[in-house]
Short mmCIF file of C-alpha atoms and ligand atoms in Angstrom, two decimals:
data_model
loop_
_atom_site.label_atom_id
_atom_site.label_comp_id
_atom_site.label_asym_id
_atom_site.label_seq_id
_atom_site.Cartn_x
_atom_site.Cartn_y
_atom_site.Cartn_z
CA MET A 1 55.77 -58.49 -23.48
CA GLY A 2 56.12 -61.12 -20.22
CA ARG A 3 57.64 -58.83 -18.11
CA THR A 4 57.66 -60.93 -14.54
CA LYS A 5 59.14 -61.06 -11.41
CA GLU A 6 62.19 -63.15 -13.06
CA THR A 7 63.09 -60.66 -15.87
CA ALA A 8 61.65 -56.88 -14.74
CA SER A 9 62.73 -54.40 -11.57
CA ILE A 10 61.21 -51.95 -10.09
CA GLY A 11 62.51 -48.47 -9.23
CA ILE A 12 61.85 -46.11 -6.55
CA ILE A 13 63.05 -42.73 -7.04
CA GLY A 14 63.02 -40.82 -3.44
CA MET A 15 63.43 -43.15 -0.09
CA GLY A 16 61.81 -41.67 2.33
CA ASP A 17 59.02 -43.11 4.26
CA MET A 18 56.63 -43.94 1.18
CA GLY A 19 59.40 -44.77 -0.57
CA LYS A 20 61.10 -47.01 1.89
CA MET A 21 57.46 -48.51 2.37
CA TYR A 22 56.58 -49.41 -1.37
CA ALA A 23 60.50 -51.04 -1.29
CA GLN A 24 60.05 -53.15 1.36
CA ARG A 25 56.63 -54.55 0.45
CA LEU A 26 57.42 -54.92 -3.17
CA SER A 27 60.43 -56.90 -2.12
CA ASP A 28 59.24 -59.11 0.40
CA ALA A 29 57.10 -60.18 -1.96
CA GLY A 30 59.54 -61.10 -4.48
CA TRP A 31 60.07 -58.31 -7.00
CA ARG A 32 63.95 -56.68 -7.63
CA ILE A 33 64.26 -52.59 -6.59
CA ASN A 34 66.61 -50.89 -7.98
CA ALA A 35 66.17 -47.15 -5.60
CA CYS A 36 68.26 -43.99 -5.13
CA ASP A 37 67.54 -41.12 -3.03
CA ARG A 38 69.45 -37.74 -3.18
CA PRO A 39 73.72 -39.09 -3.78
CA GLU A 40 74.57 -38.11 -0.10
CA ASN A 41 72.15 -40.58 1.52
CA GLN A 42 73.21 -43.54 -0.51
CA GLU A 43 76.05 -44.88 2.49
CA SER A 44 73.19 -44.89 4.86
CA LEU A 45 70.61 -46.22 2.91
CA GLN A 46 73.23 -48.88 1.29
CA GLN A 47 73.37 -49.84 5.27
CA GLU A 48 70.13 -49.37 6.27
CA PHE A 49 69.56 -51.91 3.36
CA ALA A 50 72.44 -54.23 3.43
CA SER A 51 71.06 -57.86 4.50
CA GLN A 52 68.15 -57.69 1.81
CA PRO A 53 69.34 -59.31 -1.62
CA LEU A 54 66.32 -58.07 -3.63
CA ILE A 55 66.97 -54.48 -2.89
CA THR A 56 69.91 -52.34 -4.16
CA ILE A 57 70.43 -48.58 -3.54
CA PHE A 58 71.90 -46.52 -6.11
CA PRO A 59 73.76 -43.14 -6.18
CA ASN A 60 71.41 -41.21 -7.87
CA GLY A 61 68.03 -41.37 -10.02
CA HIS A 62 69.67 -41.56 -13.60
CA LEU A 63 71.42 -45.01 -12.09
CA VAL A 64 67.80 -46.54 -11.18
CA SER A 65 66.03 -44.91 -14.43
CA ARG A 66 67.67 -46.56 -17.05
CA ILE A 67 67.53 -50.00 -16.14
CA SER A 68 64.73 -50.28 -14.00
CA ASP A 69 60.91 -51.46 -16.13
CA TYR A 70 58.85 -49.53 -13.99
CA ILE A 71 60.10 -46.59 -11.98
CA LEU A 72 58.00 -44.64 -8.83
CA TYR A 73 59.02 -41.32 -8.28
CA SER A 74 58.71 -40.79 -4.62
CA VAL A 75 59.91 -37.24 -4.02
CA GLU A 76 58.23 -34.37 -2.25
CA ALA A 77 55.22 -33.21 -4.28
CA GLY A 78 57.32 -29.42 -3.96
CA VAL A 79 60.01 -30.75 -6.06
CA ILE A 80 58.37 -33.29 -8.34
CA ASP A 81 59.08 -31.27 -11.72
CA ARG A 82 62.60 -30.70 -11.47
CA VAL A 83 63.41 -34.25 -10.20
CA VAL A 84 61.83 -35.36 -13.44
CA ALA A 85 63.48 -32.81 -15.51
CA GLN A 86 66.75 -34.78 -14.30
CA TYR A 87 66.16 -38.04 -14.02
CA GLY A 88 63.03 -39.02 -16.65
CA PRO A 89 65.23 -38.20 -20.06
CA SER A 90 67.38 -41.21 -18.68
CA THR A 91 64.52 -43.85 -18.34
CA LYS A 92 64.65 -47.08 -19.57
CA GLU A 93 63.27 -47.16 -23.42
CA GLY A 94 59.74 -48.66 -23.42
CA ALA A 95 59.37 -48.72 -19.55
CA ILE A 96 56.46 -47.23 -17.44
CA VAL A 97 56.12 -44.49 -15.41
CA GLY A 98 54.83 -43.17 -12.29
CA GLY A 99 54.39 -41.22 -9.08
CA GLN A 100 53.11 -41.77 -5.23
CA THR A 101 52.38 -38.49 -4.78
CA SER A 102 49.37 -36.55 -3.12
CA CYS A 103 48.62 -34.50 -5.94
CA LYS A 104 48.02 -35.53 -9.81
CA ALA A 105 47.85 -32.09 -12.24
CA PRO A 106 51.47 -31.47 -11.21
CA GLU A 107 53.12 -35.14 -11.50
CA LEU A 108 51.68 -35.94 -14.65
CA ALA A 109 52.19 -32.59 -16.23
CA ALA A 110 56.36 -33.53 -15.45
CA PHE A 111 56.31 -36.85 -16.99
CA GLU A 112 54.17 -35.67 -19.91
CA LYS A 113 56.89 -32.58 -20.44
CA HIS A 114 60.44 -34.73 -19.15
CA LEU A 115 59.69 -38.26 -20.22
CA PRO A 116 60.25 -39.81 -23.66
CA PRO A 117 57.40 -40.16 -25.43
CA ASP A 118 57.98 -44.11 -25.77
CA VAL A 119 57.77 -44.20 -22.31
CA GLU A 120 54.63 -45.17 -20.53
CA ILE A 121 52.70 -43.55 -17.50
CA VAL A 122 50.99 -45.19 -14.46
CA SER A 123 50.67 -43.18 -11.62
CA CYS A 124 49.37 -44.88 -8.44
CA HIS A 125 48.73 -42.96 -4.69
CA SER A 126 48.45 -45.03 -1.55
CA LEU A 127 45.49 -43.50 0.22
CA HIS A 128 47.43 -43.59 3.72
CA GLY A 129 50.21 -43.16 5.80
CA PRO A 130 52.97 -44.99 5.07
CA LYS A 131 52.57 -46.98 8.69
CA VAL A 132 49.08 -48.08 8.13
CA ASN A 133 48.92 -51.37 7.30
CA PRO A 134 47.46 -51.13 2.98
CA GLU A 135 45.76 -54.24 3.15
CA GLY A 136 41.69 -53.08 2.64
CA GLN A 137 43.17 -49.03 2.00
CA PRO A 138 42.20 -47.73 -1.38
CA LEU A 139 44.82 -47.56 -3.72
CA VAL A 140 44.66 -45.10 -6.94
CA LEU A 141 45.69 -46.38 -10.32
CA ILE A 142 45.64 -44.18 -13.33
CA GLN A 143 46.27 -44.69 -16.51
CA HIS A 144 47.33 -41.68 -18.18
CA ARG A 145 49.77 -42.80 -21.25
CA ALA A 146 49.16 -45.98 -21.14
CA SER A 147 48.55 -49.89 -22.63
CA ASP A 148 46.17 -51.91 -20.81
CA GLU A 149 49.20 -54.32 -20.83
CA ALA A 150 51.18 -51.57 -18.57
CA LEU A 151 48.03 -51.35 -16.30
CA GLN A 152 47.98 -54.83 -15.78
CA PHE A 153 51.56 -54.88 -14.88
CA VAL A 154 51.21 -52.23 -12.52
CA ASP A 155 48.36 -53.82 -11.02
CA GLU A 156 49.80 -56.90 -10.75
CA ILE A 157 53.30 -54.96 -9.18
CA LEU A 158 51.50 -53.70 -6.87
CA SER A 159 48.65 -56.60 -5.83
CA SER A 160 50.79 -57.59 -3.46
CA PHE A 161 49.71 -54.84 -0.83
CA GLY A 162 45.85 -56.51 -0.66
CA SER A 163 45.34 -52.81 -1.41
CA LYS A 164 41.18 -52.21 -2.83
CA HIS A 165 42.62 -50.75 -6.51
CA VAL A 166 40.39 -47.94 -7.95
CA TYR A 167 41.06 -46.41 -11.15
CA LEU A 168 40.40 -43.15 -12.13
CA THR A 169 41.86 -40.25 -14.09
CA GLY A 170 44.34 -37.70 -12.77
CA GLU A 171 41.73 -35.19 -12.60
CA MET A 172 38.79 -36.98 -11.00
CA HIS A 173 40.83 -37.90 -8.27
CA ASP A 174 42.13 -34.49 -7.79
CA ARG A 175 39.43 -33.17 -7.29
CA ILE A 176 38.00 -35.95 -5.11
CA THR A 177 41.72 -36.28 -2.89
CA ALA A 178 40.99 -31.92 -1.96
CA ASP A 179 37.99 -33.30 -0.26
CA THR A 180 39.00 -36.46 1.15
CA GLN A 181 42.03 -34.81 2.24
CA ALA A 182 42.84 -30.79 1.87
CA VAL A 183 39.85 -30.25 3.28
CA THR A 184 39.81 -32.47 6.14
CA HIS A 185 43.89 -32.07 7.42
CA ALA A 186 42.69 -27.46 6.76
CA ALA A 187 39.65 -28.37 9.85
CA PHE A 188 42.69 -30.52 12.04
CA LEU A 189 45.05 -28.20 11.34
CA SER A 190 42.92 -25.03 12.43
CA MET A 191 41.63 -26.87 15.79
CA GLY A 192 45.41 -27.11 16.81
CA THR A 193 45.79 -23.57 15.51
CA ALA A 194 42.94 -22.71 18.18
CA TRP A 195 44.24 -24.12 20.88
CA GLN A 196 47.39 -23.31 20.13
CA ALA A 197 46.48 -19.34 20.38
CA ASN A 198 44.45 -20.08 23.29
CA LYS A 199 47.62 -21.45 24.99
CA GLN A 200 45.36 -25.14 25.63
CA PHE A 201 46.31 -28.07 25.97
CA PRO A 202 42.96 -29.62 25.26
CA TRP A 203 43.03 -33.31 27.40
CA GLU A 204 43.87 -31.04 30.23
CA ILE A 205 40.77 -29.15 30.19
CA SER A 206 38.03 -30.99 31.77
CA ARG A 207 35.23 -30.27 28.94
CA TRP A 208 37.09 -31.84 26.33
CA VAL A 209 37.84 -35.25 27.26
CA GLY A 210 35.80 -37.71 25.93
CA GLY A 211 33.80 -38.92 23.14
CA ILE A 212 33.86 -36.37 19.82
CA GLU A 213 36.78 -34.63 21.54
CA ASN A 214 38.99 -37.90 21.72
CA VAL A 215 38.84 -37.97 17.71
CA LYS A 216 39.96 -34.40 17.14
CA ILE A 217 42.57 -34.14 19.48
CA ASN A 218 44.00 -37.47 18.41
CA ILE A 219 44.00 -36.84 14.81
CA THR A 220 45.24 -33.20 14.97
CA LEU A 221 48.27 -34.30 16.92
CA ARG A 222 49.20 -36.83 14.56
CA ILE A 223 48.72 -34.57 11.62
CA TYR A 224 50.54 -32.09 13.61
CA SER A 225 53.53 -34.56 13.95
CA ASN A 226 53.90 -35.76 10.03
CA LYS A 227 55.98 -33.97 7.67
CA TRP A 228 54.72 -30.67 6.55
CA HIS A 229 56.02 -31.03 2.96
CA VAL A 230 52.87 -33.68 2.37
CA TYR A 231 50.04 -31.38 3.36
CA ALA A 232 51.48 -28.40 2.12
CA GLY A 233 51.78 -30.55 -1.04
CA LEU A 234 48.90 -31.34 -1.56
CA ALA A 235 46.66 -28.44 -0.41
CA ILE A 236 48.64 -25.80 -2.68
CA LEU A 237 49.26 -28.11 -6.08
CA ASN A 238 45.65 -29.25 -6.10
CA PRO A 239 43.59 -27.28 -8.53
CA SER A 240 40.22 -28.12 -6.89
CA ALA A 241 42.22 -27.69 -3.31
CA LYS A 242 41.85 -24.17 -3.19
CA ALA A 243 38.06 -23.24 -3.69
CA GLN A 244 37.13 -26.38 -1.05
CA ILE A 245 39.20 -24.81 1.06
CA ARG A 246 37.65 -21.56 1.02
CA GLN A 247 34.76 -22.97 1.32
CA TYR A 248 35.23 -24.72 4.43
CA ALA A 249 36.43 -20.92 6.16
CA ASP A 250 33.31 -19.11 4.73
CA SER A 251 31.16 -22.36 5.78
CA VAL A 252 33.25 -21.07 9.88
CA THR A 253 32.77 -17.31 9.50
CA ASP A 254 28.70 -17.99 8.26
CA LEU A 255 28.07 -19.98 11.93
CA TYR A 256 30.12 -18.29 13.83
CA LYS A 257 28.22 -14.92 12.64
CA LEU A 258 25.13 -16.81 13.78
CA MET A 259 26.12 -17.74 16.74
CA ILE A 260 27.38 -14.53 18.05
CA GLY A 261 24.49 -12.39 16.14
CA GLY A 262 22.32 -14.67 18.46
CA HIS A 263 20.37 -15.62 15.49
CA ARG A 264 18.82 -19.15 16.45
CA GLU A 265 16.38 -20.51 14.03
CA GLU A 266 18.49 -19.11 10.59
CA LEU A 267 21.56 -21.09 12.41
CA LYS A 268 19.41 -24.20 13.42
CA ARG A 269 17.40 -23.99 9.45
CA ARG A 270 20.74 -23.66 8.06
CA VAL A 271 22.87 -26.94 9.57
CA LYS A 272 19.38 -28.66 9.40
CA ALA A 273 18.94 -28.21 5.51
CA ALA A 274 23.02 -28.79 5.07
CA GLY A 275 22.71 -31.74 7.69
CA ALA A 276 19.79 -33.19 5.30
CA SER A 277 21.49 -32.79 2.29
CA VAL A 278 25.04 -34.69 3.10
CA PHE A 279 23.09 -37.80 5.39
CA ARG A 280 20.33 -37.96 3.20
CA GLU A 281 16.98 -40.15 4.31
CA GLY A 282 17.23 -43.78 3.66
CA THR A 283 20.76 -43.91 5.54
CA GLU A 284 19.02 -43.91 9.32
CA GLY A 285 18.70 -47.57 9.63
CA GLN A 286 22.22 -47.89 8.70
CA ASP A 287 25.00 -48.43 12.09
CA LEU A 288 26.87 -45.63 13.15
CA LEU A 289 30.46 -45.89 11.83
CA LEU A 290 31.24 -44.83 15.48
CA LYS A 291 29.74 -45.21 19.12
CA ASP A 292 30.64 -44.15 22.32
CA GLU A 293 32.03 -47.14 23.61
CA VAL A 294 34.85 -46.75 20.64
CA LEU A 295 35.11 -42.78 21.17
CA ASP A 296 35.62 -42.62 24.58
CA ARG A 297 38.81 -45.72 25.06
CA PHE A 298 40.97 -43.25 23.88
CA SER A 299 41.27 -40.67 25.55
CA LEU A 300 44.93 -38.66 26.11
CA SER A 301 42.84 -36.92 29.34
CA ASN A 302 43.27 -39.11 32.58
CA GLN A 303 40.35 -37.22 33.99
CA THR A 304 36.85 -40.01 33.18
CA ARG A 305 33.97 -38.34 31.61
CA GLU A 306 30.04 -39.42 33.04
CA LYS A 307 28.16 -37.30 30.40
CA SER A 308 29.20 -35.69 27.40
CA PRO A 309 30.40 -32.71 27.97
CA PRO A 310 28.24 -29.67 25.86
CA ASN A 311 30.43 -28.14 23.00
CA SER A 312 29.20 -26.02 19.86
CA HIS A 313 30.66 -28.45 17.35
CA LEU A 314 31.41 -25.28 15.21
CA SER A 315 34.00 -27.65 12.69
CA LEU A 316 31.79 -30.41 12.38
CA LEU A 317 29.16 -28.30 11.77
CA ALA A 318 31.05 -26.24 9.80
CA ILE A 319 32.67 -29.20 7.42
CA VAL A 320 28.81 -30.21 6.78
CA ASP A 321 27.43 -26.99 5.84
CA CYS A 322 30.89 -26.95 3.42
CA TRP A 323 29.50 -30.35 1.78
CA SER A 324 26.12 -29.28 0.81
CA GLN A 325 27.60 -25.57 -0.54
CA LEU A 326 29.93 -28.42 -3.03
CA GLY A 327 27.35 -30.74 -3.69
CA ILE A 328 29.64 -33.16 -1.74
CA VAL A 329 28.26 -36.68 -0.64
CA PRO A 330 31.27 -37.63 1.31
CA TYR A 331 30.18 -40.88 1.43
CA ASP A 332 30.48 -41.20 -2.77
CA HIS A 333 34.28 -40.36 -1.91
CA MET A 334 34.76 -43.68 0.13
CA ILE A 335 36.45 -44.42 -2.65
CA CYS A 336 39.31 -42.28 -2.06
CA SER A 337 39.08 -41.74 1.65
CA THR A 338 41.87 -41.87 3.91
CA PRO A 339 41.77 -43.04 7.35
CA LEU A 340 41.56 -39.99 8.73
CA PHE A 341 38.30 -38.68 6.67
CA ARG A 342 36.57 -41.62 7.42
CA LEU A 343 36.82 -40.60 10.86
CA TRP A 344 36.54 -37.37 10.52
CA LEU A 345 32.73 -38.57 8.24
CA GLY A 346 33.03 -40.89 11.28
CA VAL A 347 32.16 -37.97 13.77
CA THR A 348 30.07 -35.88 12.14
CA GLU A 349 27.49 -38.24 10.97
CA TYR A 350 27.73 -39.05 14.77
CA LEU A 351 26.89 -35.68 15.68
CA PHE A 352 24.63 -35.19 12.31
CA ARG A 353 22.46 -38.25 12.99
CA ASN A 354 21.38 -37.59 17.12
CA PRO A 355 19.39 -35.56 16.95
CA GLU A 356 19.20 -34.41 20.54
CA LEU A 357 22.75 -33.83 20.12
CA LEU A 358 22.55 -31.41 17.34
CA GLU A 359 19.73 -29.76 19.00
CA GLU A 360 22.70 -29.37 22.40
CA ALA A 361 24.50 -28.34 20.00
CA LEU A 362 23.14 -25.54 18.28
CA ASP A 363 21.50 -24.14 21.41
CA ILE A 364 24.96 -24.35 23.63
CA ALA A 365 25.92 -22.41 20.06
CA ILE A 366 23.87 -19.63 20.57
CA ASP A 367 23.36 -19.50 24.87
CA ASP A 368 26.34 -20.76 26.24
CA ASN A 369 29.70 -18.37 25.87
CA THR A 370 32.09 -20.71 26.97
CA PHE A 371 33.25 -21.85 24.33
CA ARG A 372 33.08 -18.41 21.73
CA SER A 373 36.89 -17.82 22.59
CA ASP A 374 37.97 -21.31 21.36
CA ASP A 375 35.01 -20.97 18.09
CA LEU A 376 36.49 -17.06 17.53
CA GLU A 377 40.03 -18.99 17.02
CA PHE A 378 38.60 -21.74 15.13
CA THR A 379 37.50 -19.20 12.78
CA PHE A 380 40.66 -17.03 12.22
CA ALA A 381 42.59 -20.06 11.96
CA ALA A 382 40.40 -21.76 9.17
CA ARG A 383 40.60 -18.36 6.65
CA ALA A 384 44.18 -18.02 7.51
CA TRP A 385 44.93 -21.43 6.68
CA SER A 386 42.76 -21.19 3.58
CA ASP A 387 44.81 -17.65 2.99
CA CYS A 388 48.17 -19.73 3.27
CA VAL A 389 47.22 -22.08 0.64
CA SER A 390 45.93 -19.61 -1.51
CA PHE A 391 48.91 -17.87 -1.40
CA GLY A 392 50.40 -20.94 -2.73
CA ASP A 393 53.36 -20.43 -0.56
CA PHE A 394 54.82 -23.27 0.98
CA GLU A 395 57.29 -21.69 3.22
CA SER A 396 54.51 -19.05 5.33
CA TYR A 397 52.52 -22.87 5.52
CA ARG A 398 56.16 -24.91 6.36
CA ASP A 399 56.53 -21.95 9.14
CA ARG A 400 53.11 -21.77 10.40
CA PHE A 401 53.28 -25.46 10.84
CA GLU A 402 56.04 -26.26 12.53
CA ARG A 403 55.22 -23.32 14.52
CA ILE A 404 52.07 -25.05 16.18
CA ALA A 405 54.31 -28.71 15.70
CA GLN A 406 56.46 -27.88 18.11
CA TYR A 407 53.52 -26.32 20.44
CA PHE A 408 52.38 -30.19 21.03
CA ALA A 409 56.09 -31.66 20.13
CA PRO A 410 56.29 -33.22 23.83
CA GLN A 411 53.40 -34.87 23.87
CA PHE A 412 53.50 -36.70 19.98
CA PRO A 413 54.41 -40.42 21.10
CA GLU A 414 51.61 -40.42 23.53
CA ALA A 415 49.72 -39.39 20.76
CA ALA A 416 50.90 -41.38 18.56
CA LYS A 417 50.62 -44.71 20.61
CA LEU A 418 46.74 -44.03 21.36
CA GLY A 419 46.23 -42.50 17.69
CA ASN A 420 48.01 -45.92 16.11
CA GLU A 421 45.48 -47.93 18.85
CA MET A 422 42.82 -45.88 18.03
CA MET A 423 43.11 -45.86 13.97
CA LYS A 424 42.93 -49.33 14.31
CA THR A 425 40.08 -50.19 16.57
CA ILE A 426 37.66 -47.38 14.70
CA LEU A 427 38.72 -48.94 11.08
CA GLU A 428 38.31 -52.43 11.84
CA LYS A 429 34.29 -51.35 12.43
CA THR A 430 34.15 -48.74 9.95
CA GLU A 431 35.65 -51.37 6.69
CA LYS A 432 32.16 -52.85 6.96
CA ARG A 433 30.75 -49.92 5.39
CA PRO A 434 30.32 -49.22 1.59
N1 LIG B 1 53.60 -39.58 4.41
C1 LIG B 1 52.32 -40.24 3.66
O1 LIG B 1 51.53 -40.14 4.32
C2 LIG B 1 52.08 -40.21 2.48
C3 LIG B 1 52.66 -38.95 1.06
N2 LIG B 1 51.83 -39.11 -0.13
C4 LIG B 1 53.35 -38.74 -0.82
O2 LIG B 1 54.38 -39.53 -0.94
C5 LIG B 1 55.38 -38.50 -1.65
C6 LIG B 1 56.47 -38.52 -0.59
O3 LIG B 1 56.32 -38.91 0.62
P1 LIG B 1 57.26 -39.52 1.91
O4 LIG B 1 57.99 -40.21 1.81
O5 LIG B 1 56.46 -39.16 3.24
O6 LIG B 1 58.18 -38.02 2.38
P2 LIG B 1 59.28 -37.91 2.60
O7 LIG B 1 60.16 -37.00 2.73
O8 LIG B 1 60.03 -39.07 3.86
O9 LIG B 1 60.92 -38.56 1.67
C7 LIG B 1 61.05 -37.71 0.27
C8 LIG B 1 61.98 -38.01 -0.27
O10 LIG B 1 63.05 -37.43 -1.88
C9 LIG B 1 63.96 -37.58 -1.55
N3 LIG B 1 64.12 -37.01 -2.69
C10 LIG B 1 64.81 -35.11 -2.98
N4 LIG B 1 64.68 -35.35 -4.21
C11 LIG B 1 65.64 -35.94 -4.79
C12 LIG B 1 66.04 -36.32 -5.37
N5 LIG B 1 66.04 -35.30 -6.54
N6 LIG B 1 66.46 -37.52 -5.73
C13 LIG B 1 66.46 -38.59 -5.23
N7 LIG B 1 65.40 -38.71 -3.83
C14 LIG B 1 65.03 -36.75 -3.47
C15 LIG B 1 64.09 -37.06 0.10
O11 LIG B 1 65.25 -36.28 0.41
P3 LIG B 1 65.35 -35.10 1.64
O12 LIG B 1 64.27 -35.69 2.50
O13 LIG B 1 66.63 -35.16 1.49
O14 LIG B 1 64.90 -33.84 0.14
C16 LIG B 1 63.43 -37.87 0.87
O15 LIG B 1 64.13 -38.72 1.22
C17 LIG B 1 55.00 -37.40 -1.36
O16 LIG B 1 54.91 -37.01 -2.46
C18 LIG B 1 53.71 -37.35 -0.39
O17 LIG B 1 52.69 -35.83 -0.44
C19 LIG B 1 51.73 -40.78 -0.37
C20 LIG B 1 50.52 -41.29 0.59
C21 LIG B 1 51.23 -40.95 1.56
O1 LIG B 2 45.22 -40.43 5.94
C1 LIG B 2 45.71 -38.73 5.65
O2 LIG B 2 45.14 -38.02 5.34
C2 LIG B 2 46.93 -38.76 6.00
O3 LIG B 2 47.47 -37.58 6.60
C3 LIG B 2 48.01 -39.90 5.49
C4 LIG B 2 48.12 -39.53 3.69
C5 LIG B 2 49.32 -38.36 3.64
C6 LIG B 2 49.26 -38.03 1.84
C7 LIG B 2 48.66 -38.99 1.46
O4 LIG B 2 48.65 -38.35 0.23
C8 LIG B 2 47.75 -39.96 1.63
C9 LIG B 2 47.65 -40.50 3.01
#
């Protein structure tokens, strides 16, 4: 049908962080953009994009939908049905529609329900935040109700990002991202909850600086400094996420009980068996995703570290147990990996492929009381986040998230600076791996 940059235009409904990033990058590549947010935001967006001739801001999604050839919904996952119901019927005849929400089941259901039958559906998902360079990052494309030509057109539009295009069904996407995103976030959200419950700022405590701890702290703060709805949406609305987050909470609880019961041998047997199923033979010769010298460079603490302080690493033992219980091989999920997931896998790998460090963590877990109260709070937190996601109540998720975010807020600017540097350095190193 010959849709080109000269003849076709792209619609973006929802000009938040991701919508703006898409509008900017696609217009830089020469595409004409028709965009809108809520009507009350039209004026400020017009001012913001006044100097950009390829970006036109409209008052609402009807006006965007009726003239655009590929329309992307980039709104909060929780409102996707309502927004598509509102603007979907105004879609230009023969156009292609997609969405950027992090969980595809509700998005695709909304498209099927509200879009006219002559409209094709090709959805997408950039597996990174708006401030990360998309080059080399996974970008999922879903040819849901569309011809090959429609997919090719979307492929061409998005090619300027330089991302790695991954072709999946909506269902596969949700199953994999439940693990790469929802469970990963649950672990870091729980760390922050536990620190807050114990009134700790972990970078101020000497046993918590350096190495793996830097990654835990920086990522936790990064998550809490973002918008709650992104995390709530992708956990609560993903049909696979509840069970996976529940397994993580169960793994945390089981291991914690073994620790406080003093069941050293059973703890070691269970954790090592889990490690063997996740970090399979044949991977030992590979370079670690993360190394000491990289891990140590990014500390919020001003104390220097001489030797790794011992730690039971309950959060890491439990994720490996969780993967093993669910039969997940995390390396198979690299196709849908976010930067956070790669860091998370990197730190677990660091622990599990270092037999001495793992042995030390397991012995510390049994012999040393220092971490008991932290691990207790972590166990409570993992279960509470799991319950919160299972209940599916956005408002209580928001309340929990924002209360903890407020506690860490004074540290956000410094954590963001350091976190960005850490991500950049570590990701450059991890890109060489599959
Ligand atoms: N942030 C991230 O790291 C990533 C997010 N995503 C997904 O992308 C989507 C957008 O996320 P993000 O940009 O971060 O979130 P934002 O909250 O920054 O953006 C969403 C925008 O949509 C607007 N909106 C809501 N209702 C309407 C409507 N009826 N018409 C027009 N605009 C509307 C919102 O306005 P208002 O604020 O006034 O409600 C807001 O400006 C989400 O589904 C998210 O899960 C995907 C990949 C990465
Ligand atoms: O890397 C992560 O997990 C993030 O937190 C950023 C993010 C959030 C939502 C997405 O749909 C994709 C990436």
